[in-house]
Every structure is written in structure tokens, then in C-alpha cells.
Amino acid sequence: MLWGMSPKSMRVLPPGTVMITGATAGLGLEFAEQLGAQGHPLVLVARNLERLKEVAAELENKYGVAVTTISADLTNRADVDKVALRLGDQKDPIEILINNAGHGLKQSFLVNDVEDEQAHLDIHVTAPMRLSHAALRSMTQRGHGAIINVASVAAFLPRGSYSAAKDYMVKFSEWANSEFADQGVTVMALCPGFTRTEFHQRMDVSADSAPKYLWLEADRVVSECLADLAAGKAISIPSKRYKAIVGAATMIPSGALRRFQSMGRK
Ligand SMILES: NC(=O)c1ccc[n+]([C@@H]2O[C@H](COP(=O)([O-])OP(=O)(O)OC[C@H]3O[C@@H](n4cnc5c(N)ncnc54)[C@H](OP(=O)(O)O)[C@@H]3O)[C@@H](O)[C@H]2O)c1
């Protein structure tokens, strides 16, 4: 489906409620700001209820849109099911789902406790897969809707289990984009590079661990992403520099990409 034929900066998605996971910080909060400013009612999902309520009140105040919250830990199956139930509500449908919540692991695979690796897999793959399943059932019945899966440029680089998880979301989104296009549903993977959010702070990693020119601002990542969604794309890679990096990475043998392995982890 192609939404909006106006110039890139003026593209507006169709009206309807947007659900954003990980909506209280970083990219999720930026999605909430930009879509709230466009008049979309919002459903915000994260763990910290107090912070959710604060963000909801601020967005309602600023943009005059209805904002509801669901406190859920997306590494917990019962909580994921609670969010999936909301996605199945056809009387108050979710028009756009943004699977964004995530966290990084500072250590390498064998140093990490296997339960930490499991939680990492749960939040980056299992939760978005289950939420996409619920959303796609509702959206295909209605004949419209969209899903953004926040992946990463790491999907195209050898960066351990994080790359593997993000690669799943890219492949899943590419497939679903063509599978459900005829039923009026767009599915897209967003693949940002290093972006200034709380992600690296939460990992206890310094911004100096990646060169300055590689850092992006969240507002730019989100506005390019929304323009790409409106154009019906299957993958969005914000900024020319990361488009070039991904283009090169697909041509370079994986052994030569080893220097990217530990960047952004110290
Ligand atoms: N920043 C980057 O450089 C970068 C680059 C590429 C891709 N990404 C991807 O972008 C996405 C968003 O990351 P960000 O950089 O915006 O991170 P962030 O600033 O740390 O925000 C993370 C958000 O996710 C929520 N969250 C974390 N764990 C959760 C859980 N178990 N259940 C539910 N919500 C949870 C947090 O709220 P609570 O703590 O209250 O739950 C918060 O709202 C992630 O999928 C990440 O992999 C980030």
C-alpha cells in the first residue's frame, strides 16, 4: 500500500491508533512525539509505570491526543500476551504497531549468563514475532495497517547474538512486506546505526566507543523511517552514511568486517 504522494517531508500516515513498545525513551519516545504531533492516538508500552504515566500526560498535554499505557515486561510471556490481547481488539483497532523495545548486552555470548541471552532473544525476536502475529490477524481482517520492526544495521554486520536477532526481524519484515501488501498491510524493518538514546548508557557503554561521525539523532532516524513507511518500503536505513555502510557490508567477506564486532561495547 502506498500512503501519501506528497513530498517526503510532508508525508502523513493515515489516521488511527499507534502502539509503540519501549515508548518512554530514545527512539520509542521520538516515535510517540512525531506521531502524537500528527494527531494519532497512542498506546505506550514499557515496564516502568511511573515513567509511562509521566510521558502519557506530557504527550496528551502537548498534542491533545488520547494516550493510554500498558505496563509490560516484554521478556515475560504473560505480559506479551496482555499486549497481544490489546492488538486483537477490533472495536478500538491499532492501525500502526511499532515493535521497538530492546536492550543490548555488553559482554560476548559465552561470558553472558544464558538467561540474559534468553531475555535478549525474547525481547528482540519472540515478543515482536508474537505481537506481529496478533497485529497481522487484526490488520488483514480490516484490510489496512502497518508494522515497523525496529532492527539495526547490525543485522548486516557480524555483531554476535544481537546481529542474529536483528537479522531475524529484517528477514521477517521483508517477507511480510510482500506477503501482506495485497491485504493492505505494510511491514517494514527500521535499521538504524548508532543513535543517541539511553541504549548505550543502559549497557554502561561510552559514546566514545564509536567514532563521532557514526552517531545519529533520534528525530532524524524516526522522520526518515516514517517517510519510508509511507512509501511502502520493506527496509528503512536512515542516513546516506549507513546506506553506504550496509551496501559495502553486503559485498565485503564477513571476515573483513571483524573490526565492527566490538565497536560500541566498551
Ligand atoms: N540506540 C542505538 O544506537 C540503536 C541502534 C540500532 C537499533 N536500536 C534499536 O532501537 C530500539 C530502541 O532502542 P533505544 O536506543 O531507543 O533504547 P532506549 O533509549 O534504552 O529505550 C528503551 C525503551 O525500551 C523499554 N524497555 C526496555 N526493556 C524492556 C522490556 N523488557 N519490556 C518492555 N519495555 C522495555 C524502556 O523502558 P523501561 O525500561 O521502562 O521498560 C525504554 O522505553 C531497540 O530495539 C534497539 O535494539 C538502537
GROMACS .gro file of C-alpha atoms and ligand atoms in nm:
model
  314
    1MET     CA    1   0.000   0.000   0.000
    2LEU     CA    2   0.127   0.348  -0.084
    3TRP     CA    3   0.027   0.619   0.159
    4GLY     CA    4   0.058   0.984   0.057
    5MET     CA    5   0.204   1.114  -0.267
    6SER     CA    6   0.327   1.446  -0.130
    7PRO     CA    7   0.696   1.541  -0.092
    8LYS     CA    8   0.894   1.336   0.161
    9SER     CA    9   0.884   1.589   0.445
   10MET     CA   10   0.507   1.631   0.411
   11ARG     CA   11   0.403   1.267   0.409
   12VAL     CA   12   0.142   1.189   0.672
   13LEU     CA   13   0.030   0.836   0.763
   14PRO     CA   14  -0.342   0.755   0.773
   15PRO     CA   15  -0.522   0.840   1.099
   16GLY     CA   16  -0.556   0.569   1.362
   17THR     CA   17  -0.411   0.449   1.690
   18VAL     CA   18  -0.041   0.369   1.714
   19MET     CA   19   0.102   0.121   1.965
   20ILE     CA   20   0.471   0.171   2.049
   21THR     CA   21   0.674  -0.068   2.265
   22GLY     CA   22   0.963   0.089   2.456
   23ALA     CA   23   0.788   0.426   2.425
   24THR     CA   24   0.933   0.605   2.728
   25ALA     CA   25   1.286   0.672   2.599
   26GLY     CA   26   1.503   0.701   2.289
   27LEU     CA   27   1.356   0.601   1.954
   28GLY     CA   28   1.023   0.489   2.103
   29LEU     CA   29   0.967   0.826   2.270
   30GLU     CA   30   1.061   1.002   1.945
   31PHE     CA   31   0.804   0.792   1.753
   32ALA     CA   32   0.545   0.892   2.017
   33GLU     CA   33   0.637   1.262   1.977
   34GLN     CA   34   0.626   1.266   1.595
   35LEU     CA   35   0.309   1.054   1.563
   36GLY     CA   36   0.137   1.237   1.852
   37ALA     CA   37   0.216   1.566   1.672
   38GLN     CA   38   0.041   1.424   1.362
   39GLY     CA   39  -0.272   1.362   1.574
   40HIS     CA   40  -0.250   0.985   1.624
   41PRO     CA   41  -0.396   0.843   1.949
   42LEU     CA   42  -0.120   0.645   2.121
   43VAL     CA   43  -0.082   0.325   2.324
   44LEU     CA   44   0.252   0.328   2.504
   45VAL     CA   45   0.417   0.009   2.634
   46ALA     CA   46   0.718  -0.019   2.869
   47ARG     CA   47   0.800  -0.161   3.215
   48ASN     CA   48   0.824   0.149   3.433
   49LEU     CA   49   0.463   0.253   3.505
   50GLU     CA   50   0.551   0.585   3.669
   51ARG     CA   51   0.756   0.694   3.369
   52LEU     CA   52   0.481   0.572   3.130
   53LYS     CA   53   0.224   0.787   3.310
   54GLU     CA   54   0.452   1.093   3.302
   55VAL     CA   55   0.520   1.057   2.929
   56ALA     CA   56   0.150   0.994   2.856
   57ALA     CA   57   0.041   1.308   3.045
   58GLU     CA   58   0.304   1.519   2.869
   59LEU     CA   59   0.207   1.395   2.521
   60GLU     CA   60  -0.167   1.441   2.589
   61ASN     CA   61  -0.097   1.795   2.704
   62LYS     CA   62   0.127   1.884   2.413
   63TYR     CA   63  -0.070   1.731   2.125
   64GLY     CA   64  -0.427   1.688   2.258
   65VAL     CA   65  -0.435   1.320   2.159
   66ALA     CA   66  -0.562   1.027   2.371
   67VAL     CA   67  -0.270   0.836   2.523
   68THR     CA   68  -0.313   0.507   2.710
   69THR     CA   69  -0.043   0.294   2.870
   70ILE     CA   70   0.030  -0.073   2.925
   71SER     CA   71   0.298  -0.164   3.176
   72ALA     CA   72   0.459  -0.484   3.047
   73ASP     CA   73   0.794  -0.660   3.062
   74LEU     CA   74   0.829  -0.797   2.710
   75THR     CA   75   1.072  -1.067   2.823
   76ASN     CA   76   0.776  -1.217   3.015
   77ARG     CA   77   0.532  -1.431   2.812
   78ALA     CA   78   0.222  -1.340   3.018
   79ASP     CA   79   0.296  -0.969   2.971
   80VAL     CA   80   0.347  -1.017   2.595
   81ASP     CA   81   0.009  -1.196   2.580
   82LYS     CA   82  -0.153  -0.900   2.760
   83VAL     CA   83  -0.020  -0.662   2.493
   84ALA     CA   84  -0.121  -0.904   2.214
   85LEU     CA   85  -0.477  -0.906   2.352
   86ARG     CA   86  -0.496  -0.526   2.306
   87LEU     CA   87  -0.378  -0.571   1.944
   88GLY     CA   88  -0.670  -0.810   1.883
   89ASP     CA   89  -0.934  -0.556   1.990
   90GLN     CA   90  -1.121  -0.482   1.666
   91LYS     CA   91  -1.354  -0.229   1.834
   92ASP     CA   92  -1.062   0.000   1.911
   93PRO     CA   93  -0.809  -0.108   1.648
   94ILE     CA   94  -0.436  -0.045   1.639
   95GLU     CA   95  -0.351   0.098   1.296
   96ILE     CA   96   0.028   0.100   1.338
   97LEU     CA   97   0.235  -0.127   1.565
   98ILE     CA   98   0.595  -0.026   1.636
   99ASN     CA   99   0.799  -0.314   1.782
  100ASN     CA  100   1.077  -0.104   1.928
  101ALA     CA  101   1.160  -0.210   2.288
  102GLY     CA  102   1.506  -0.358   2.325
  103HIS     CA  103   1.828  -0.368   2.520
  104GLY     CA  104   2.189  -0.457   2.447
  105LEU     CA  105   2.430  -0.695   2.619
  106LYS     CA  106   2.775  -0.557   2.696
  107GLN     CA  107   2.962  -0.887   2.712
  108SER     CA  108   3.018  -1.151   2.447
  109PHE     CA  109   2.799  -1.461   2.406
  110LEU     CA  110   2.991  -1.706   2.626
  111VAL     CA  111   3.063  -1.452   2.900
  112ASN     CA  112   2.692  -1.368   2.933
  113ASP     CA  113   2.471  -1.584   3.152
  114VAL     CA  114   2.250  -1.792   2.924
  115GLU     CA  115   1.937  -1.648   3.093
  116ASP     CA  116   2.049  -1.298   2.992
  117GLU     CA  117   2.090  -1.423   2.633
  118GLN     CA  118   1.741  -1.575   2.656
  119ALA     CA  119   1.586  -1.245   2.775
  120HIS     CA  120   1.771  -1.065   2.492
  121LEU     CA  121   1.629  -1.312   2.237
  122ASP     CA  122   1.282  -1.280   2.395
  123ILE     CA  123   1.267  -0.901   2.368
  124HIS     CA  124   1.425  -0.874   2.021
  125VAL     CA  125   1.262  -1.173   1.847
  126THR     CA  126   0.992  -1.358   2.046
  127ALA     CA  127   0.795  -1.053   2.161
  128PRO     CA  128   0.793  -0.877   1.818
  129MET     CA  129   0.705  -1.206   1.645
  130ARG     CA  130   0.409  -1.271   1.880
  131LEU     CA  131   0.289  -0.907   1.866
  132SER     CA  132   0.320  -0.906   1.484
  133HIS     CA  133   0.116  -1.228   1.469
  134ALA     CA  134  -0.167  -1.070   1.673
  135ALA     CA  135  -0.148  -0.740   1.481
  136LEU     CA  136  -0.140  -0.904   1.137
  137ARG     CA  137  -0.450  -1.111   1.213
  138SER     CA  138  -0.642  -0.792   1.301
  139MET     CA  139  -0.495  -0.576   1.024
  140THR     CA  140  -0.553  -0.829   0.743
  141GLN     CA  141  -0.915  -0.873   0.860
  142ARG     CA  142  -0.966  -0.496   0.842
  143GLY     CA  143  -0.768  -0.463   0.518
  144HIS     CA  144  -0.526  -0.196   0.642
  145GLY     CA  145  -0.248  -0.131   0.891
  146ALA     CA  146   0.129  -0.114   0.928
  147ILE     CA  147   0.407  -0.259   1.142
  148ILE     CA  148   0.753  -0.114   1.200
  149ASN     CA  149   1.005  -0.361   1.343
  150VAL     CA  150   1.300  -0.172   1.487
  151ALA     CA  151   1.601  -0.380   1.383
  152SER     CA  152   1.952  -0.236   1.332
  153VAL     CA  153   2.233  -0.203   1.078
  154ALA     CA  154   2.388  -0.471   1.300
  155ALA     CA  155   2.164  -0.714   1.107
  156PHE     CA  156   2.410  -0.675   0.818
  157LEU     CA  157   2.729  -0.697   1.029
  158PRO     CA  158   2.886  -0.974   1.243
  159ARG     CA  159   2.794  -0.846   1.591
  160GLY     CA  160   2.708  -1.161   1.785
  161SER     CA  161   2.363  -1.262   1.903
  162TYR     CA  162   2.240  -0.900   1.868
  163SER     CA  163   2.308  -0.920   1.490
  164ALA     CA  164   2.142  -1.259   1.472
  165ALA     CA  165   1.828  -1.132   1.646
  166LYS     CA  166   1.807  -0.817   1.430
  167ASP     CA  167   1.868  -1.025   1.115
  168TYR     CA  168   1.556  -1.228   1.203
  169MET     CA  169   1.350  -0.906   1.216
  170VAL     CA  170   1.487  -0.785   0.880
  171LYS     CA  171   1.414  -1.117   0.706
  172PHE     CA  172   1.071  -1.144   0.873
  173SER     CA  173   0.978  -0.787   0.769
  174GLU     CA  174   1.098  -0.829   0.409
  175TRP     CA  175   0.889  -1.146   0.375
  176ALA     CA  176   0.582  -0.999   0.549
  177ASN     CA  177   0.601  -0.680   0.342
  178SER     CA  178   0.543  -0.876   0.021
  179GLU     CA  179   0.315  -1.139   0.179
  180PHE     CA  180   0.060  -0.891   0.319
  181ALA     CA  181   0.086  -0.599   0.071
  182ASP     CA  182  -0.219  -0.724  -0.123
  183GLN     CA  183  -0.417  -0.724   0.202
  184GLY     CA  184  -0.340  -0.357   0.263
  185VAL     CA  185  -0.073  -0.407   0.531
  186THR     CA  186   0.281  -0.265   0.517
  187VAL     CA  187   0.555  -0.427   0.726
  188MET     CA  188   0.894  -0.257   0.744
  189ALA     CA  189   1.222  -0.310   0.931
  190LEU     CA  190   1.392   0.006   1.056
  191CYS     CA  191   1.770  -0.038   1.060
  192PRO     CA  192   1.936   0.250   1.244
  193GLY     CA  193   2.306   0.285   1.308
  194PHE     CA  194   2.443   0.420   1.639
  195THR     CA  195   2.177   0.659   1.768
  196ARG     CA  196   2.190   0.889   2.072
  197THR     CA  197   1.938   0.735   2.316
  198GLU     CA  198   1.960   0.565   2.657
  199PHE     CA  199   2.053   0.232   2.493
  200HIS     CA  200   2.433   0.257   2.538
  201GLN     CA  201   2.403   0.425   2.880
  202ARG     CA  202   2.190   0.133   3.000
  203MET     CA  203   2.463  -0.102   2.874
  204ASP     CA  204   2.723   0.109   3.058
  205VAL     CA  205   2.900   0.179   2.729
  206SER     CA  206   3.063   0.515   2.648
  207ALA     CA  207   2.965   0.714   2.337
  208ASP     CA  208   3.341   0.730   2.263
  209SER     CA  209   3.341   0.361   2.178
  210ALA     CA  210   3.221   0.452   1.826
  211PRO     CA  211   3.354   0.743   1.616
  212LYS     CA  212   3.156   1.070   1.638
  213TYR     CA  213   3.059   1.070   1.268
  214LEU     CA  214   2.870   0.743   1.317
  215TRP     CA  215   2.621   0.883   1.572
  216LEU     CA  216   2.271   0.978   1.455
  217GLU     CA  217   1.999   1.180   1.629
  218ALA     CA  218   1.673   1.001   1.709
  219ASP     CA  219   1.449   1.268   1.547
  220ARG     CA  220   1.618   1.219   1.211
  221VAL     CA  221   1.604   0.838   1.234
  222VAL     CA  222   1.231   0.849   1.308
  223SER     CA  223   1.136   1.108   1.044
  224GLU     CA  224   1.324   0.917   0.770
  225CYS     CA  225   1.163   0.595   0.893
  226LEU     CA  226   0.810   0.736   0.875
  227ALA     CA  227   0.873   0.871   0.523
  228ASP     CA  228   0.997   0.525   0.417
  229LEU     CA  229   0.690   0.361   0.572
  230ALA     CA  230   0.461   0.599   0.384
  231ALA     CA  231   0.643   0.495   0.065
  232GLY     CA  232   0.572   0.126   0.140
  233LYS     CA  233   0.938   0.023   0.177
  234ALA     CA  234   1.035  -0.311   0.337
  235ILE     CA  235   1.360  -0.180   0.489
  236SER     CA  236   1.450   0.170   0.609
  237ILE     CA  237   1.816   0.261   0.664
  238PRO     CA  238   1.831   0.624   0.779
  239SER     CA  239   2.120   0.844   0.653
  240LYS     CA  240   2.343   0.819   0.347
  241ARG     CA  241   2.641   0.710   0.556
  242TYR     CA  242   2.465   0.400   0.689
  243LYS     CA  243   2.313   0.319   0.348
  244ALA     CA  244   2.672   0.319   0.219
  245ILE     CA  245   2.798   0.104   0.510
  246VAL     CA  246   2.522  -0.154   0.458
  247GLY     CA  247   2.580  -0.150   0.080
  248ALA     CA  248   2.951  -0.217   0.134
  249ALA     CA  249   2.888  -0.479   0.405
  250THR     CA  250   2.682  -0.691   0.167
  251MET     CA  251   2.981  -0.705  -0.073
  252ILE     CA  252   3.270  -0.750   0.173
  253PRO     CA  253   3.360  -1.101   0.302
  254SER     CA  254   3.241  -1.137   0.663
  255GLY     CA  255   3.598  -1.198   0.793
  256ALA     CA  256   3.695  -0.846   0.685
  257LEU     CA  257   3.407  -0.699   0.889
  258ARG     CA  258   3.552  -0.820   1.223
  259ARG     CA  259   3.651  -0.467   1.332
  260PHE     CA  260   3.280  -0.387   1.372
  261GLN     CA  261   3.244  -0.674   1.618
  262SER     CA  262   3.324  -0.489   1.938
  263MET     CA  263   3.256  -0.126   1.833
  264GLY     CA  264   3.007   0.039   2.072
  265ARG     CA  265   3.058  -0.214   2.351
  266LYS     CA  266   3.330  -0.057   2.569
  267LIG     N1  267   2.039   0.343   2.010
  267LIG     C1  268   2.101   0.279   1.912
  267LIG     O1  269   2.219   0.305   1.881
  267LIG     C2  270   2.027   0.174   1.833
  267LIG     C3  271   2.077   0.137   1.708
  267LIG     C4  272   2.010   0.042   1.632
  267LIG     C5  273   1.897  -0.016   1.681
  267LIG     N2  274   1.848   0.019   1.803
  267LIG     C6  275   1.726  -0.048   1.850
  267LIG     O2  276   1.630   0.052   1.878
  267LIG     C7  277   1.535   0.003   1.973
  267LIG     C8  278   1.510   0.111   2.079
  267LIG     O3  279   1.631   0.137   2.146
  267LIG     P1  280   1.669   0.279   2.207
  267LIG     O4  281   1.803   0.308   2.161
  267LIG     O5  282   1.560   0.376   2.185
  267LIG     O6  283   1.677   0.236   2.363
  267LIG     P2  284   1.646   0.315   2.498
  267LIG     O7  285   1.664   0.461   2.482
  267LIG     O8  286   1.726   0.244   2.603
  267LIG     O9  287   1.489   0.287   2.524
  267LIG     C9  288   1.444   0.158   2.550
  267LIG    C10  289   1.293   0.156   2.575
  267LIG    O10  290   1.251   0.019   2.583
  267LIG    C11  291   1.186  -0.006   2.709
  267LIG     N3  292   1.222  -0.141   2.751
  267LIG    C12  293   1.345  -0.191   2.778
  267LIG     N4  294   1.338  -0.319   2.818
  267LIG    C13  295   1.205  -0.353   2.814
  267LIG    C14  296   1.132  -0.470   2.846
  267LIG     N5  297   1.193  -0.582   2.893
  267LIG     N6  298   0.997  -0.470   2.830
  267LIG    C15  299   0.934  -0.358   2.785
  267LIG     N7  300   0.997  -0.244   2.754
  267LIG    C16  301   1.132  -0.241   2.769
  267LIG    C17  302   1.241   0.103   2.803
  267LIG    O11  303   1.151   0.136   2.910
  267LIG     P3  304   1.151   0.055   3.051
  267LIG    O12  305   1.294   0.046   3.096
  267LIG    O13  306   1.061   0.132   3.140
  267LIG    O14  307   1.092  -0.080   3.021
  267LIG    C18  308   1.251   0.221   2.705
  267LIG    O15  309   1.124   0.280   2.688
  267LIG    C19  310   1.594  -0.127   2.027
  267LIG    O16  311   1.526  -0.237   1.969
  267LIG    C20  312   1.740  -0.123   1.981
  267LIG    O17  313   1.793  -0.254   1.962
  267LIG    C21  314   1.910   0.113   1.880
   0.00000   0.00000   0.00000
